[in-house]
Amino acid sequence: MTDGPSKIAPARPASSTRCHRLLCPVTRRALVLRNRLRDICVRDVSLPMLVTLLVLATALVPQLPLRDAVTHGDVSGLSLAYSREFAIFAPFCALLDMQALLTIPQHVAVLITLLLGFACWRAQRFARGTTFPVWRHEAFGLLAIVLLAPVLMLLVNVLVPRPMARLVIDDPDLLAVDVHAHTASSHDARPDWTATRVREWHRASGYDVAYITDHKRFGGAIDAVALNPRRAGDDVVLLSGLEMRNAGQHVNVLSMTQAETTHVVRGDHLVKGIRLADGRTPIIVQTIPFDVRWFAGRQQDSLARTTAIEINDGAPRGLTTGLKRHAEILALADSLNLALVAGSDNHGWGNTASGWTLVRVPGWRELSPEALAVRLEQVMAGGRHSTQVVERRTPLLLTVPQVAMTVPVAFVATARGLTPPERVSWIVWGWSTLLVRMGIRRAAHLALARARLARQRRRQRIRIVPIGGSVGLQR
């Protein structure tokens, strides 16, 4: 029995062979490019596309990154300036700023959102039929990343120096004041947080004046005042102060020096009717959080009366209190004629300023630091409408359903406040993740190909040879 006639392929013409040889390198490159593009899946482009759409869509509805701390409305004549380094690393700096400005419930909401995302991913894997032994190691690794990512981000936020957003004021008679700053003299401050570094931090944030209010110590304030410029407009002015207790609550006494401690402090609170060395009545700032039952108002004659109250405090507890008790603080300031102020409460752990106290002092740049302190406190003693507080724009999330939406709302709010250079940086960094994924995949393919080639070479070294009528293996 014979097979049918065999089919012989026709010979390729000589001219076609020559063209194929000439186009072979081009074809090879096209095939490589096609294979690389084929390797790109929807999962690879999802993040760059999402970032691009978010940045471009929010550009249609931009908003200022600053707002009035009282009305939560827009402000005029003020802006945030960003360095070139900040614009280059805009996604990282913006995300770190966003994390630094979250309240405590919002931090918890972010962690819960990450855990829910992990649970959804696990359910999707299970629905695809992947058994537990196959993906358990991958799942445990991802869960560790989900839990450690916020912690690592927080460590970077508080320990690693980075570019900062700086407040810019158009009005030359306005100056930005921080009534609550610390140095290494405070027990809970960064050990290397010297007066020089405090001045650099406030200069980078756009402050003109800052009060060093360490806990019961004046070492940092003494060093800071000694390095003040002769003119207030030449550099950031650091003034002395003290953070202590008044009826068990933390208050800041502005312009207080070591000379007043002997007759000002009595036990854990201030003495009624205190005076500074020059005879002035000091500005006493109630910090937040606080207990309204022990607030030193007009009805408590045995205590030194508070003349100002924080509505913005840069610490997580302060940010939480300023948002949750916003109406209560405003009612207290209105009823007792208290000046509203902002304090960074910076102990050296972080690179984000949350709020600034704006005070109008005509010609302040030509004053000496001592004269400027007197003029500042005279203005702040004017009561409720003597100052203006501006703050970084953050999501106003109070109820549980609102707090649950922290992640998407915070991302959209951050994207709406981006400048054009920052938007370009976000898009570039977003699409760079695609290149990174392609590079990692290519490296993995090359490593796998090398491993296969090595196995083939090992197998080729083993050949079968006859040994006395039997078969054996010889290397």
mmCIF file of C-alpha atoms in Angstrom, residues 47-56 58 82 86-98 153 410-433:
data_model
loop_
_atom_site.group_PDB
_atom_site.id
_atom_site.type_symbol
_atom_site.label_atom_id
_atom_site.label_comp_id
_atom_site.label_asym_id
_atom_site.label_seq_id
_atom_site.Cartn_x
_atom_site.Cartn_y
_atom_site.Cartn_z
ATOM 1 C CA LEU A 47 -2.570 52.581 36.613
ATOM 2 C CA PRO A 48 -1.094 55.003 34.018
ATOM 3 C CA MET A 49 -4.508 55.464 32.416
ATOM 4 C CA LEU A 50 -6.173 56.056 35.773
ATOM 5 C CA VAL A 51 -3.550 58.643 36.770
ATOM 6 C CA THR A 52 -3.803 60.387 33.411
ATOM 7 C CA LEU A 53 -7.593 60.536 33.488
ATOM 8 C CA LEU A 54 -7.581 61.792 37.094
ATOM 9 C CA VAL A 55 -5.047 64.531 36.357
ATOM 10 C CA LEU A 56 -6.724 65.682 33.144
ATOM 11 C CA THR A 58 -9.470 67.474 37.656
ATOM 12 C CA TYR A 82 6.771 74.917 44.822
ATOM 13 C CA PHE A 86 8.951 69.519 44.370
ATOM 14 C CA ALA A 87 7.542 69.629 40.824
ATOM 15 C CA ILE A 88 9.853 66.834 39.635
ATOM 16 C CA PHE A 89 8.841 64.553 42.494
ATOM 17 C CA ALA A 90 5.292 65.923 42.621
ATOM 18 C CA PRO A 91 3.451 62.577 43.065
ATOM 19 C CA PHE A 92 5.579 61.590 46.036
ATOM 20 C CA CYS A 93 5.576 65.025 47.699
ATOM 21 C CA ALA A 94 1.837 65.485 47.162
ATOM 22 C CA LEU A 95 1.008 62.056 48.577
ATOM 23 C CA LEU A 96 3.219 62.651 51.614
ATOM 24 C CA ASP A 97 1.538 66.032 52.174
ATOM 25 C CA MET A 98 -1.850 64.367 51.841
ATOM 26 C CA MET A 153 5.156 56.023 54.143
ATOM 27 C CA ALA A 410 -8.446 62.860 49.251
ATOM 28 C CA PHE A 411 -6.964 61.842 45.894
ATOM 29 C CA VAL A 412 -9.431 63.982 43.956
ATOM 30 C CA ALA A 413 -8.897 66.964 46.282
ATOM 31 C CA THR A 414 -5.129 66.645 45.889
ATOM 32 C CA ALA A 415 -5.379 66.384 42.102
ATOM 33 C CA ARG A 416 -7.621 69.455 41.862
ATOM 34 C CA GLY A 417 -4.974 71.571 43.574
ATOM 35 C CA LEU A 418 -2.108 70.587 41.266
ATOM 36 C CA THR A 419 -0.244 73.167 39.195
ATOM 37 C CA PRO A 420 0.439 72.532 35.471
ATOM 38 C CA PRO A 421 4.070 71.394 36.069
ATOM 39 C CA GLU A 422 2.842 69.024 38.764
ATOM 40 C CA ARG A 423 0.230 67.553 36.425
ATOM 41 C CA VAL A 424 2.905 66.852 33.821
ATOM 42 C CA SER A 425 5.043 65.219 36.491
ATOM 43 C CA TRP A 426 2.150 63.011 37.622
ATOM 44 C CA ILE A 427 1.497 61.802 34.070
ATOM 45 C CA VAL A 428 5.178 61.113 33.388
ATOM 46 C CA TRP A 429 5.612 59.179 36.624
ATOM 47 C CA GLY A 430 2.379 57.289 35.973
ATOM 48 C CA TRP A 431 3.474 56.026 32.555
ATOM 49 C CA SER A 432 6.963 55.266 33.842
ATOM 50 C CA THR A 433 5.410 52.465 35.873
#
